[in-house]
mmCIF file of C-alpha atoms in Angstrom:
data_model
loop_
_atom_site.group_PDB
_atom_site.id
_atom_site.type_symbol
_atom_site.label_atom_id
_atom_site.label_comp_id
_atom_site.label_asym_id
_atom_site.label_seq_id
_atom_site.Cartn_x
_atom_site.Cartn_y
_atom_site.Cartn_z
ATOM 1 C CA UNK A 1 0.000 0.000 0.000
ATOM 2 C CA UNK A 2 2.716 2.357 1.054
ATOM 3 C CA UNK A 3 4.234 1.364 -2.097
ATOM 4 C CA UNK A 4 0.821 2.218 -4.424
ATOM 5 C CA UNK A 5 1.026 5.836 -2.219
ATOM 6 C CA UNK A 6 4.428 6.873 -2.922
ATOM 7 C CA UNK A 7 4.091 5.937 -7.024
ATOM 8 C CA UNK A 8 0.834 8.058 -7.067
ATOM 9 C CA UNK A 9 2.691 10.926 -5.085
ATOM 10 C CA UNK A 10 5.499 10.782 -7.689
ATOM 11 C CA UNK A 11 3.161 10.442 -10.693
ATOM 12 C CA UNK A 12 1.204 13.479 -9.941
ATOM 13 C CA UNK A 13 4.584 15.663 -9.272
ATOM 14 C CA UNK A 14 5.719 14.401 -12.405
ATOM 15 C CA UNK A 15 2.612 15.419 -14.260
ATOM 16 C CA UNK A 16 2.720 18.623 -12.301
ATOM 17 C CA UNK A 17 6.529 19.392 -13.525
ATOM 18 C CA UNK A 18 5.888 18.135 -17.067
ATOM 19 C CA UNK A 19 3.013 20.703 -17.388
ATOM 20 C CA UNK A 20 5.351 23.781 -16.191
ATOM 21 C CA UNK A 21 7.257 23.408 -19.298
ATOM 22 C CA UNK A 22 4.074 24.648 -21.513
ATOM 23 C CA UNK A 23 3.321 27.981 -21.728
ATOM 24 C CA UNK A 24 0.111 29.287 -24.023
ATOM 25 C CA UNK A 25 2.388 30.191 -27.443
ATOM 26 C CA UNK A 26 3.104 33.590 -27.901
ATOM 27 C CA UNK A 27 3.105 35.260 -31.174
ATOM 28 C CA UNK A 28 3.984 39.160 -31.789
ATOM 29 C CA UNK A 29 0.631 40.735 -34.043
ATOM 30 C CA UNK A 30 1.197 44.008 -35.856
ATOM 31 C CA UNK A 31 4.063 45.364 -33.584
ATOM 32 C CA UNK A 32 4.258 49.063 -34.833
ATOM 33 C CA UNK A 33 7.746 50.040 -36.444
ATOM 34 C CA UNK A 34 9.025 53.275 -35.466
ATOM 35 C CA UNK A 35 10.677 56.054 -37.212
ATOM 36 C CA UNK A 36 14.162 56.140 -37.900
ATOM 37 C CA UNK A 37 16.378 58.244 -35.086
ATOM 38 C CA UNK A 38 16.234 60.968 -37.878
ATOM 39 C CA UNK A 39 12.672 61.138 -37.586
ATOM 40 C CA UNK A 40 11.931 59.383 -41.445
ATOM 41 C CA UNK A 41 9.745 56.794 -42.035
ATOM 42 C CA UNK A 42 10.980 53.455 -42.188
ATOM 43 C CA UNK A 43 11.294 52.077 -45.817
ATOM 44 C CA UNK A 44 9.782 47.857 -45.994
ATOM 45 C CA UNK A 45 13.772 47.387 -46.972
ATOM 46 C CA UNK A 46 15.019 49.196 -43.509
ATOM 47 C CA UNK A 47 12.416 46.852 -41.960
ATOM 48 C CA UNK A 48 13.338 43.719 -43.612
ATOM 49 C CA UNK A 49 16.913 44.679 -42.830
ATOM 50 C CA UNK A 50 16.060 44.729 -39.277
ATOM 51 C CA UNK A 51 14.378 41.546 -39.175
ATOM 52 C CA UNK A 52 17.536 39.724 -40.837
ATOM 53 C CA UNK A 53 19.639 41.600 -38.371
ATOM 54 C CA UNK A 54 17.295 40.739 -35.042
ATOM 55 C CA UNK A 55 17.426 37.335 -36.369
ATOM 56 C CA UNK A 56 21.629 36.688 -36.797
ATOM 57 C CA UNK A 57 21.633 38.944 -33.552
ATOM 58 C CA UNK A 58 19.653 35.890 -31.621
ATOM 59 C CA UNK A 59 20.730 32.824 -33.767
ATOM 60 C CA UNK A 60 17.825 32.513 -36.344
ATOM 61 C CA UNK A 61 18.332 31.767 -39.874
ATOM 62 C CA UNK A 62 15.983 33.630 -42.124
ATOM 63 C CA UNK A 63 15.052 34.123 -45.715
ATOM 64 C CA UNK A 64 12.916 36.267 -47.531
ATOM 65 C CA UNK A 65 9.985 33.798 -48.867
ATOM 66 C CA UNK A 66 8.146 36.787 -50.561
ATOM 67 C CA UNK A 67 8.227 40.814 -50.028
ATOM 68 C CA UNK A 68 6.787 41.395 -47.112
ATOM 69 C CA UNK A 69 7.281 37.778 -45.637
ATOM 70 C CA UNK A 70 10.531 36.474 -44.119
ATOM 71 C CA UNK A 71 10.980 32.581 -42.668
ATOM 72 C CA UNK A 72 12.765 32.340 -39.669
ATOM 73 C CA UNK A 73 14.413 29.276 -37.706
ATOM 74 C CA UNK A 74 16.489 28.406 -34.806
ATOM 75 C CA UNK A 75 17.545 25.349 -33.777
ATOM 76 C CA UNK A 76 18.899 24.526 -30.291
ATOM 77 C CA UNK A 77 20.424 21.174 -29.483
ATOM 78 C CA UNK A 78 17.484 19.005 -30.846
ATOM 79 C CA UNK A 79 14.499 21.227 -30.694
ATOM 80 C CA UNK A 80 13.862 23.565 -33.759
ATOM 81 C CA UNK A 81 11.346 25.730 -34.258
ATOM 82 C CA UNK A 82 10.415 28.101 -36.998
ATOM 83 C CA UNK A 83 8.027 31.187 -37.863
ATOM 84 C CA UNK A 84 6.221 33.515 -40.527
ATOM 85 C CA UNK A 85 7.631 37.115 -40.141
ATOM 86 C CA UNK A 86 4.839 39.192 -42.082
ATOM 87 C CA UNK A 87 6.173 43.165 -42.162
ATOM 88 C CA UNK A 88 5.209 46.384 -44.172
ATOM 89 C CA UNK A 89 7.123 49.553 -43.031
ATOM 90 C CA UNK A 90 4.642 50.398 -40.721
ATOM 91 C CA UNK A 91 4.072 47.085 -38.811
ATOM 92 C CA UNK A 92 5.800 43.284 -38.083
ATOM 93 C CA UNK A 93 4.411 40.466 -37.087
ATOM 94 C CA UNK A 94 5.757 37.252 -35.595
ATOM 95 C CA UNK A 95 3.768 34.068 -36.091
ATOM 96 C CA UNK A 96 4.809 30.437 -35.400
ATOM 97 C CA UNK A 97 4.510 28.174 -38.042
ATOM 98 C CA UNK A 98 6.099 25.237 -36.856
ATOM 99 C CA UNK A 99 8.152 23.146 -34.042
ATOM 100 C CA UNK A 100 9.975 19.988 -33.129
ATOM 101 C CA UNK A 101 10.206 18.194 -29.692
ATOM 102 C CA UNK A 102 8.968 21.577 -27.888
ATOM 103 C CA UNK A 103 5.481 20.023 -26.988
ATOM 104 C CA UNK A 104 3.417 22.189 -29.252
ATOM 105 C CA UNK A 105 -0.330 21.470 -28.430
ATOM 106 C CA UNK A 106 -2.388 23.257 -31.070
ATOM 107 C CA UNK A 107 -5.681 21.828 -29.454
ATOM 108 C CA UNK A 108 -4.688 23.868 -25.982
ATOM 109 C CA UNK A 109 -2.498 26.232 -28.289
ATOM 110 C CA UNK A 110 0.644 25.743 -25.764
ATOM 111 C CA UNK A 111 4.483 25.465 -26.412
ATOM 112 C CA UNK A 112 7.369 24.936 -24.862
ATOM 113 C CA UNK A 113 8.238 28.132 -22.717
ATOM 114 C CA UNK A 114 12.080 27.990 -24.272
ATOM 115 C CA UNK A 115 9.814 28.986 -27.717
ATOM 116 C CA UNK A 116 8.306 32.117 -26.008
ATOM 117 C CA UNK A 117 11.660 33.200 -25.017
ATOM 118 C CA UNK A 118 13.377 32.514 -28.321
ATOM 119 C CA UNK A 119 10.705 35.042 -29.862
ATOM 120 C CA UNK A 120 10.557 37.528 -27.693
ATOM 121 C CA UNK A 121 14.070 37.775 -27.854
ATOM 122 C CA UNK A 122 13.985 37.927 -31.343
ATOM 123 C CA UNK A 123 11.246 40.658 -30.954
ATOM 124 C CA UNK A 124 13.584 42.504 -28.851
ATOM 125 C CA UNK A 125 16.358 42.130 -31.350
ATOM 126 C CA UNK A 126 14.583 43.638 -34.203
ATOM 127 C CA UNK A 127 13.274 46.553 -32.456
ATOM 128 C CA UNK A 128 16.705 47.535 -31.147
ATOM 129 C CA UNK A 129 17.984 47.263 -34.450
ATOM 130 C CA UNK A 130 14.624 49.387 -36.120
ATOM 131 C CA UNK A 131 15.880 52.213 -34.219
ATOM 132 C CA UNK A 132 19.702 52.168 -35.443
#
């Protein structure tokens, strides 16, 4: 019995643990680009710039599928995810588009929290470099 008790106990922490890892999945929607330090509008080129420099700056690899629409991927150890980078000069977005071995659940729309940090880092990078 004491046996049965203690596998329950560690069965439920386990569950409990294995559900920190998942966070709901964050993606970045119409992030406004700001004006250059000069005060000039940003050109879609000064923006797509950004974006390829955000992404070397964190360790993504990215290429331009379209104007207007960059892929972006990272790979750490084994887990790999990538996603759609929609821009315009006024506005970026940041939407995952796929993911390996970081638990993605699109039924509860959850990821791996490592994913979350990997784009808003990645956010972070490209706005720091919009303002260059």
């Amino acid at each position: 019995m004491k046996k049965l008790r203690n596998l329950l106990v560690i069965g439920g922490i386990s569950a409990v643990l294995a559900a920190c890892t998942s966070h709901p999945l964050m993606n970045v929607y119409d992030r406004p680009v700001p004006d250059r330090l000069d005060g000039q509008p940003q050109s879609a080129q000064t923006v797509a710039n950004a974006i390829q420099a955000g992404c070397i700056d964190k360790g993504w690899v990215c290429r331009e599928v379209k104007p207007g629409e960059i892929d972006a991927s990272i790979a750490v150890r084994k887990h790999r995810a990538t996603a759609v980078i929609n821009y315009s000069a006024e506005r970026y977005s940041i939407a995952y588009k796929d993911s390996y071995l970081l638990d993605y659940n699109s039924g509860r729309n959850t990821i791996h929290r490592n994913y979350n940090r990997w784009v808003n880092n990645l956010d972070h990078a490209i706005a720091k470099n919009l303002v260059r």
